[in-house]
C-alpha cells in the first residue's frame, strides 16, 4: 500500500465526517495524533473543542442553540496509564473505564456498536496509542451496509510503528443521504516534512471550509512523555 498525502485525501473529500490520524514523526521521536470533526447541521456545527486535564471535550459554542447533545457532546481524547485514547464518541469513556479494570481495547469495544442515528448509522472510530513506544491500534464499528441488525467490528494494530508513517480513518466515504460509511482498512499516510504547527495548519486548511468545525493535534515525546497540543476551532468568540 502506497503512502497517501493527508492533504490530498482531505481536499478531495468535502465530507469525511470525523477523522482520526495516528502515526509517528519523521525523526521517530514523537507519536502523533489528530482528530477532527465536521458538521452539516446547525447542531453539529455549534461545537468547539475545549482542553481538559488530559485531553479535550466537545462543548456547545452557543448553548442556547444546542438542540440535542446526544452524539454531539463527549470527550474525544483521554489518557490512561500511559496510553492516549482518541475516538469520535462517548466510547472514549467506555474504553477508559473497561481498560481501567483489565479489559483490552478490543474487548472494550465489543460492548459498543455504531451510532443510533438512522439512516446514517455513523461508524464509531477509535484509536489508542502507547505513549512510550508509539505502537497503536485503530478500530471501526459499523453497520452491515446500512443494515442496523448487524454490527461489524474491525480492529487494526500497528506494532513497531514506522517513522514518518501513519494511518487515517474517517466516518464517511463522502457526502450523501444517507452518508456512506467508511470502507476498508485505515489509509496509510505520509507523516514527513512538518512540525506540529505545519501539520496542524495543513490539516485545517485542507478540510472543507463550509463543513469543518474543530481540530485537535498532539505530539507525544516517546522518551519523556511530554505532550505538545494544538486546538483549532472554527467558532471563536
PDB file of C-alpha atoms in Angstrom:
ATOM      1  CA  UNK A   1       0.000   0.000   0.000  1.00  0.00           C
ATOM      2  CA  UNK A   2       1.445   3.349  -1.052  1.00  0.00           C
ATOM      3  CA  UNK A   3       1.591   6.212   1.416  1.00  0.00           C
ATOM      4  CA  UNK A   4      -1.045   8.811   0.616  1.00  0.00           C
ATOM      5  CA  UNK A   5      -0.985  12.556   1.135  1.00  0.00           C
ATOM      6  CA  UNK A   6      -3.263  13.539   4.016  1.00  0.00           C
ATOM      7  CA  UNK A   7      -3.711  16.932   2.410  1.00  0.00           C
ATOM      8  CA  UNK A   8      -4.876  15.436  -0.888  1.00  0.00           C
ATOM      9  CA  UNK A   9      -7.187  12.973   0.851  1.00  0.00           C
ATOM     10  CA  UNK A  10      -8.928  15.793   2.706  1.00  0.00           C
ATOM     11  CA  UNK A  11      -9.084  18.206  -0.201  1.00  0.00           C
ATOM     12  CA  UNK A  12     -10.673  15.546  -2.404  1.00  0.00           C
ATOM     13  CA  UNK A  13     -13.445  14.748   0.079  1.00  0.00           C
ATOM     14  CA  UNK A  14     -15.881  17.513   1.043  1.00  0.00           C
ATOM     15  CA  UNK A  15     -17.316  15.466   3.899  1.00  0.00           C
ATOM     16  CA  UNK A  16     -15.163  12.747   5.508  1.00  0.00           C
ATOM     17  CA  UNK A  17     -17.131  13.480   8.708  1.00  0.00           C
ATOM     18  CA  UNK A  18     -14.963  12.819  11.738  1.00  0.00           C
ATOM     19  CA  UNK A  19     -11.412  11.593  11.317  1.00  0.00           C
ATOM     20  CA  UNK A  20      -8.532  10.126  13.321  1.00  0.00           C
ATOM     21  CA  UNK A  21      -4.891  10.179  12.207  1.00  0.00           C
ATOM     22  CA  UNK A  22      -2.232   8.308  14.204  1.00  0.00           C
ATOM     23  CA  UNK A  23       1.415   7.776  13.363  1.00  0.00           C
ATOM     24  CA  UNK A  24       4.993   8.687  14.120  1.00  0.00           C
ATOM     25  CA  UNK A  25       7.012  11.792  13.305  1.00  0.00           C
ATOM     26  CA  UNK A  26       9.687  11.641  10.621  1.00  0.00           C
ATOM     27  CA  UNK A  27      12.506  11.565  13.181  1.00  0.00           C
ATOM     28  CA  UNK A  28      10.792   8.754  15.098  1.00  0.00           C
ATOM     29  CA  UNK A  29      10.846  10.738  18.332  1.00  0.00           C
ATOM     30  CA  UNK A  30       7.152  11.533  18.649  1.00  0.00           C
ATOM     31  CA  UNK A  31       3.857   9.714  18.415  1.00  0.00           C
ATOM     32  CA  UNK A  32       1.431  11.924  16.520  1.00  0.00           C
ATOM     33  CA  UNK A  33      -2.339  12.005  16.569  1.00  0.00           C
ATOM     34  CA  UNK A  34      -5.014  14.265  15.148  1.00  0.00           C
ATOM     35  CA  UNK A  35      -8.778  14.267  15.460  1.00  0.00           C
ATOM     36  CA  UNK A  36     -11.198  16.489  13.561  1.00  0.00           C
ATOM     37  CA  UNK A  37     -14.950  16.957  13.452  1.00  0.00           C
ATOM     38  CA  UNK A  38     -17.127  18.317  10.672  1.00  0.00           C
ATOM     39  CA  UNK A  39     -20.825  19.100  10.521  1.00  0.00           C
ATOM     40  CA  UNK A  40     -23.681  19.666   8.094  1.00  0.00           C
ATOM     41  CA  UNK A  41     -26.440  20.596  10.562  1.00  0.00           C
ATOM     42  CA  UNK A  42     -26.533  23.697  12.757  1.00  0.00           C
ATOM     43  CA  UNK A  43     -26.417  21.448  15.824  1.00  0.00           C
ATOM     44  CA  UNK A  44     -23.269  19.665  14.648  1.00  0.00           C
ATOM     45  CA  UNK A  45     -21.571  22.913  13.685  1.00  0.00           C
ATOM     46  CA  UNK A  46     -22.398  24.556  17.018  1.00  0.00           C
ATOM     47  CA  UNK A  47     -19.390  22.994  18.775  1.00  0.00           C
ATOM     48  CA  UNK A  48     -15.872  23.716  19.921  1.00  0.00           C
ATOM     49  CA  UNK A  49     -13.049  21.646  21.397  1.00  0.00           C
ATOM     50  CA  UNK A  50     -12.023  22.709  24.895  1.00  0.00           C
ATOM     51  CA  UNK A  51      -8.986  21.369  26.771  1.00  0.00           C
ATOM     52  CA  UNK A  52      -9.276  19.054  29.755  1.00  0.00           C
ATOM     53  CA  UNK A  53      -6.625  17.842  32.169  1.00  0.00           C
ATOM     54  CA  UNK A  54      -5.553  15.018  29.840  1.00  0.00           C
ATOM     55  CA  UNK A  55      -7.246  15.723  26.507  1.00  0.00           C
ATOM     56  CA  UNK A  56     -10.296  17.516  25.163  1.00  0.00           C
ATOM     57  CA  UNK A  57     -14.078  17.542  25.277  1.00  0.00           C
ATOM     58  CA  UNK A  58     -16.667  18.946  22.922  1.00  0.00           C
ATOM     59  CA  UNK A  59     -18.813  21.819  24.117  1.00  0.00           C
ATOM     60  CA  UNK A  60     -21.648  23.860  22.639  1.00  0.00           C
ATOM     61  CA  UNK A  61     -20.351  27.140  21.226  1.00  0.00           C
ATOM     62  CA  UNK A  62     -23.765  28.735  21.812  1.00  0.00           C
ATOM     63  CA  UNK A  63     -25.622  26.703  24.493  1.00  0.00           C
ATOM     64  CA  UNK A  64     -28.917  28.392  23.588  1.00  0.00           C
ATOM     65  CA  UNK A  65     -28.784  26.749  20.139  1.00  0.00           C
ATOM     66  CA  UNK A  66     -27.986  23.221  21.328  1.00  0.00           C
ATOM     67  CA  UNK A  67     -30.903  21.050  20.237  1.00  0.00           C
ATOM     68  CA  UNK A  68     -29.764  17.569  21.275  1.00  0.00           C
ATOM     69  CA  UNK A  69     -26.459  16.772  22.985  1.00  0.00           C
ATOM     70  CA  UNK A  70     -26.865  13.098  22.121  1.00  0.00           C
ATOM     71  CA  UNK A  71     -23.869  12.056  19.967  1.00  0.00           C
ATOM     72  CA  UNK A  72     -22.640  15.671  19.997  1.00  0.00           C
ATOM     73  CA  UNK A  73     -21.099  16.223  23.436  1.00  0.00           C
ATOM     74  CA  UNK A  74     -18.357  13.826  24.544  1.00  0.00           C
ATOM     75  CA  UNK A  75     -14.651  13.570  25.406  1.00  0.00           C
ATOM     76  CA  UNK A  76     -12.758  12.606  22.232  1.00  0.00           C
ATOM     77  CA  UNK A  77      -9.354  12.317  23.945  1.00  0.00           C
ATOM     78  CA  UNK A  78      -8.387  10.836  27.321  1.00  0.00           C
ATOM     79  CA  UNK A  79      -5.161   9.381  28.743  1.00  0.00           C
ATOM     80  CA  UNK A  80      -4.984   6.200  30.842  1.00  0.00           C
ATOM     81  CA  UNK A  81      -1.790   4.671  32.262  1.00  0.00           C
ATOM     82  CA  UNK A  82       0.485   5.888  29.503  1.00  0.00           C
ATOM     83  CA  UNK A  83      -1.984   5.308  26.670  1.00  0.00           C
ATOM     84  CA  UNK A  84      -3.796   8.016  24.700  1.00  0.00           C
ATOM     85  CA  UNK A  85      -7.351   7.156  23.644  1.00  0.00           C
ATOM     86  CA  UNK A  86      -8.914   9.013  20.691  1.00  0.00           C
ATOM     87  CA  UNK A  87     -12.465   8.394  19.469  1.00  0.00           C
ATOM     88  CA  UNK A  88     -15.430  10.050  17.795  1.00  0.00           C
ATOM     89  CA  UNK A  89     -17.901   9.499  20.624  1.00  0.00           C
ATOM     90  CA  UNK A  90     -18.586   8.512  24.186  1.00  0.00           C
ATOM     91  CA  UNK A  91     -16.860   5.176  23.565  1.00  0.00           C
ATOM     92  CA  UNK A  92     -13.783   7.065  24.780  1.00  0.00           C
ATOM     93  CA  UNK A  93     -15.225   6.645  28.267  1.00  0.00           C
ATOM     94  CA  UNK A  94     -16.124   3.002  27.605  1.00  0.00           C
ATOM     95  CA  UNK A  95     -12.536   2.204  26.606  1.00  0.00           C
ATOM     96  CA  UNK A  96     -11.138   4.190  29.534  1.00  0.00           C
ATOM     97  CA  UNK A  97     -13.419   2.590  32.128  1.00  0.00           C
ATOM     98  CA  UNK A  98     -13.081  -1.011  30.932  1.00  0.00           C
ATOM     99  CA  UNK A  99      -9.332  -0.887  30.335  1.00  0.00           C
ATOM    100  CA  UNK A 100      -9.005   0.504  33.859  1.00  0.00           C
ATOM    101  CA  UNK A 101     -10.412  -2.803  35.177  1.00  0.00           C
ATOM    102  CA  UNK A 102      -8.291  -5.034  32.945  1.00  0.00           C
ATOM    103  CA  UNK A 103     -10.114  -5.281  29.613  1.00  0.00           C
ATOM    104  CA  UNK A 104      -8.283  -4.717  26.346  1.00  0.00           C
ATOM    105  CA  UNK A 105      -9.014  -2.021  23.769  1.00  0.00           C
ATOM    106  CA  UNK A 106     -10.734  -4.568  21.538  1.00  0.00           C
ATOM    107  CA  UNK A 107     -12.685  -6.185  24.380  1.00  0.00           C
ATOM    108  CA  UNK A 108     -13.952  -2.788  25.496  1.00  0.00           C
ATOM    109  CA  UNK A 109     -15.305  -2.006  22.040  1.00  0.00           C
ATOM    110  CA  UNK A 110     -17.181  -5.300  21.837  1.00  0.00           C
ATOM    111  CA  UNK A 111     -19.670  -3.695  24.229  1.00  0.00           C
ATOM    112  CA  UNK A 112     -20.465  -0.933  21.730  1.00  0.00           C
ATOM    113  CA  UNK A 113     -21.750  -0.607  18.168  1.00  0.00           C
ATOM    114  CA  UNK A 114     -22.351   2.089  15.529  1.00  0.00           C
ATOM    115  CA  UNK A 115     -24.269   5.259  16.432  1.00  0.00           C
ATOM    116  CA  UNK A 116     -28.059   5.206  16.585  1.00  0.00           C
ATOM    117  CA  UNK A 117     -28.545   7.964  14.031  1.00  0.00           C
ATOM    118  CA  UNK A 118     -30.627   6.234  11.340  1.00  0.00           C
ATOM    119  CA  UNK A 119     -30.417   6.226   8.381  1.00  0.00           C
ATOM    120  CA  UNK A 120     -26.677   7.024   8.553  1.00  0.00           C
ATOM    121  CA  UNK A 121     -25.702   4.642  11.367  1.00  0.00           C
ATOM    122  CA  UNK A 122     -22.466   6.589  11.710  1.00  0.00           C
ATOM    123  CA  UNK A 123     -19.483   4.316  12.431  1.00  0.00           C
ATOM    124  CA  UNK A 124     -17.688   4.612  15.740  1.00  0.00           C
ATOM    125  CA  UNK A 125     -13.989   5.083  15.045  1.00  0.00           C
ATOM    126  CA  UNK A 126     -11.404   4.748  17.799  1.00  0.00           C
ATOM    127  CA  UNK A 127      -7.661   4.690  18.312  1.00  0.00           C
ATOM    128  CA  UNK A 128      -5.208   4.045  21.128  1.00  0.00           C
ATOM    129  CA  UNK A 129      -1.503   4.914  21.283  1.00  0.00           C
ATOM    130  CA  UNK A 130       1.257   3.700  23.592  1.00  0.00           C
ATOM    131  CA  UNK A 131       2.892   6.903  24.820  1.00  0.00           C
ATOM    132  CA  UNK A 132       6.199   5.090  25.400  1.00  0.00           C
ATOM    133  CA  UNK A 133       6.773   3.170  22.166  1.00  0.00           C
ATOM    134  CA  UNK A 134       4.322   4.714  19.700  1.00  0.00           C
ATOM    135  CA  UNK A 135       2.573   1.453  18.817  1.00  0.00           C
ATOM    136  CA  UNK A 136      -1.102   1.977  18.095  1.00  0.00           C
ATOM    137  CA  UNK A 137      -4.397   0.347  17.199  1.00  0.00           C
ATOM    138  CA  UNK A 138      -7.432   1.652  15.355  1.00  0.00           C
ATOM    139  CA  UNK A 139     -10.994   0.374  15.278  1.00  0.00           C
ATOM    140  CA  UNK A 140     -14.220   0.894  13.393  1.00  0.00           C
ATOM    141  CA  UNK A 141     -17.670  -0.330  14.417  1.00  0.00           C
ATOM    142  CA  UNK A 142     -20.139  -0.103  11.532  1.00  0.00           C
ATOM    143  CA  UNK A 143     -23.445  -1.453  10.334  1.00  0.00           C
ATOM    144  CA  UNK A 144     -23.524  -4.155   7.678  1.00  0.00           C
ATOM    145  CA  UNK A 145     -24.013  -1.960   4.599  1.00  0.00           C
ATOM    146  CA  UNK A 146     -26.697   0.044   6.372  1.00  0.00           C
ATOM    147  CA  UNK A 147     -28.400  -2.970   7.957  1.00  0.00           C
ATOM    148  CA  UNK A 148     -28.977  -1.966  11.606  1.00  0.00           C
ATOM    149  CA  UNK A 149     -29.455  -5.594  12.662  1.00  0.00           C
ATOM    150  CA  UNK A 150     -25.781  -6.407  12.143  1.00  0.00           C
ATOM    151  CA  UNK A 151     -22.694  -4.709  13.591  1.00  0.00           C
ATOM    152  CA  UNK A 152     -19.278  -5.274  12.032  1.00  0.00           C
ATOM    153  CA  UNK A 153     -16.259  -4.719  14.303  1.00  0.00           C
ATOM    154  CA  UNK A 154     -12.770  -4.299  12.834  1.00  0.00           C
ATOM    155  CA  UNK A 155      -9.516  -3.659  14.714  1.00  0.00           C
ATOM    156  CA  UNK A 156      -6.165  -2.837  13.092  1.00  0.00           C
ATOM    157  CA  UNK A 157      -2.939  -2.977  15.112  1.00  0.00           C
ATOM    158  CA  UNK A 158       0.376  -1.357  14.192  1.00  0.00           C
ATOM    159  CA  UNK A 159       3.354  -2.656  16.164  1.00  0.00           C
ATOM    160  CA  UNK A 160       6.863  -1.257  15.712  1.00  0.00           C
ATOM    161  CA  UNK A 161       5.314   1.805  14.088  1.00  0.00           C
ATOM    162  CA  UNK A 162       7.357   3.314  11.285  1.00  0.00           C
ATOM    163  CA  UNK A 163       8.867   6.804  11.461  1.00  0.00           C
ATOM    164  CA  UNK A 164       7.236   9.186   9.010  1.00  0.00           C
ATOM    165  CA  UNK A 165       4.205   6.960   8.550  1.00  0.00           C
ATOM    166  CA  UNK A 166       0.690   6.987   9.919  1.00  0.00           C
ATOM    167  CA  UNK A 167      -2.846   5.774   9.319  1.00  0.00           C
ATOM    168  CA  UNK A 168      -6.043   7.693   8.726  1.00  0.00           C
ATOM    169  CA  UNK A 169      -9.606   6.529   9.317  1.00  0.00           C
ATOM    170  CA  UNK A 170     -12.786   8.583   8.993  1.00  0.00           C
ATOM    171  CA  UNK A 171     -16.501   8.034   9.325  1.00  0.00           C
ATOM    172  CA  UNK A 172     -17.784   8.667   5.790  1.00  0.00           C
ATOM    173  CA  UNK A 173     -16.566   7.970   2.277  1.00  0.00           C
ATOM    174  CA  UNK A 174     -18.058  11.326   1.263  1.00  0.00           C
ATOM    175  CA  UNK A 175     -21.244  13.355   1.328  1.00  0.00           C
ATOM    176  CA  UNK A 176     -24.604  11.750   0.611  1.00  0.00           C
ATOM    177  CA  UNK A 177     -28.011  10.889   2.013  1.00  0.00           C
ATOM    178  CA  UNK A 178     -27.684   8.569   3.777  1.00  0.00           C
ATOM    179  CA  UNK A 179     -23.996   9.178   4.395  1.00  0.00           C
ATOM    180  CA  UNK A 180     -21.874   6.288   3.091  1.00  0.00           C
ATOM    181  CA  UNK A 181     -19.802   4.653   5.844  1.00  0.00           C
ATOM    182  CA  UNK A 182     -16.020   4.356   5.614  1.00  0.00           C
ATOM    183  CA  UNK A 183     -14.873   1.206   3.815  1.00  0.00           C
ATOM    184  CA  UNK A 184     -11.681  -0.844   4.014  1.00  0.00           C
ATOM    185  CA  UNK A 185      -8.694  -0.577   6.316  1.00  0.00           C
ATOM    186  CA  UNK A 186      -7.208   2.708   7.569  1.00  0.00           C
ATOM    187  CA  UNK A 187      -5.315   4.582   4.856  1.00  0.00           C
ATOM    188  CA  UNK A 188      -1.523   4.657   5.111  1.00  0.00           C
ATOM    189  CA  UNK A 189      -0.411   8.282   5.051  1.00  0.00           C
ATOM    190  CA  UNK A 190       2.801  10.281   4.898  1.00  0.00           C
ATOM    191  CA  UNK A 191       3.798  11.990   8.169  1.00  0.00           C
ATOM    192  CA  UNK A 192       7.056  13.571   6.991  1.00  0.00           C
ATOM    193  CA  UNK A 193       8.139  17.151   6.442  1.00  0.00           C
ATOM    194  CA  UNK A 194       6.103  19.082   9.028  1.00  0.00           C
ATOM    195  CA  UNK A 195       6.405  20.125  12.657  1.00  0.00           C
ATOM    196  CA  UNK A 196       3.281  20.289  14.845  1.00  0.00           C
ATOM    197  CA  UNK A 197       2.252  23.733  13.633  1.00  0.00           C
ATOM    198  CA  UNK A 198       2.800  22.859  10.000  1.00  0.00           C
ATOM    199  CA  UNK A 199       0.888  19.602  10.441  1.00  0.00           C
ATOM    200  CA  UNK A 200      -1.998  21.378  12.184  1.00  0.00           C
ATOM    201  CA  UNK A 201      -2.225  24.104   9.547  1.00  0.00           C
ATOM    202  CA  UNK A 202      -2.052  21.602   6.713  1.00  0.00           C
ATOM    203  CA  UNK A 203      -4.976  19.555   8.034  1.00  0.00           C
ATOM    204  CA  UNK A 204      -7.114  22.558   8.948  1.00  0.00           C
ATOM    205  CA  UNK A 205      -6.592  24.280   5.603  1.00  0.00           C
ATOM    206  CA  UNK A 206      -7.329  21.067   3.680  1.00  0.00           C
ATOM    207  CA  UNK A 207     -10.692  20.469   5.377  1.00  0.00           C
ATOM    208  CA  UNK A 208     -13.770  21.745   3.552  1.00  0.00           C
ATOM    209  CA  UNK A 209     -14.346  25.350   4.617  1.00  0.00           C
ATOM    210  CA  UNK A 210     -18.122  25.043   4.961  1.00  0.00           C
ATOM    211  CA  UNK A 211     -18.123  21.772   6.899  1.00  0.00           C
ATOM    212  CA  UNK A 212     -15.087  21.875   9.185  1.00  0.00           C
ATOM    213  CA  UNK A 213     -15.736  22.538  12.875  1.00  0.00           C
ATOM    214  CA  UNK A 214     -12.755  21.694  15.115  1.00  0.00           C
ATOM    215  CA  UNK A 215      -9.311  20.068  15.070  1.00  0.00           C
ATOM    216  CA  UNK A 216      -7.068  18.578  17.772  1.00  0.00           C
ATOM    217  CA  UNK A 217      -3.407  17.670  17.198  1.00  0.00           C
ATOM    218  CA  UNK A 218      -0.981  16.204  19.733  1.00  0.00           C
ATOM    219  CA  UNK A 219       2.703  15.266  19.519  1.00  0.00           C
ATOM    220  CA  UNK A 220       3.883  12.906  22.298  1.00  0.00           C
ATOM    221  CA  UNK A 221       7.627  12.726  23.030  1.00  0.00           C
ATOM    222  CA  UNK A 222       8.271   8.985  23.306  1.00  0.00           C
ATOM    223  CA  UNK A 223      11.296   9.434  25.562  1.00  0.00           C
ATOM    224  CA  UNK A 224       9.940  11.935  28.066  1.00  0.00           C
ATOM    225  CA  UNK A 225       6.177  11.565  27.671  1.00  0.00           C
ATOM    226  CA  UNK A 226       5.858  15.321  27.261  1.00  0.00           C
ATOM    227  CA  UNK A 227       2.966  16.403  25.076  1.00  0.00           C
ATOM    228  CA  UNK A 228       2.541  19.344  22.727  1.00  0.00           C
ATOM    229  CA  UNK A 229      -1.050  20.093  21.737  1.00  0.00           C
ATOM    230  CA  UNK A 230      -2.876  22.332  19.279  1.00  0.00           C
ATOM    231  CA  UNK A 231      -6.624  23.027  19.169  1.00  0.00           C
ATOM    232  CA  UNK A 232      -8.312  24.900  16.324  1.00  0.00           C
ATOM    233  CA  UNK A 233     -11.993  25.882  16.389  1.00  0.00           C
ATOM    234  CA  UNK A 234     -13.919  27.493  13.544  1.00  0.00           C
ATOM    235  CA  UNK A 235     -16.245  29.060  16.119  1.00  0.00           C
ATOM    236  CA  UNK A 236     -14.380  31.664  18.124  1.00  0.00           C
ATOM    237  CA  UNK A 237     -15.584  34.452  20.383  1.00  0.00           C
TER     238      UNK A 237
END
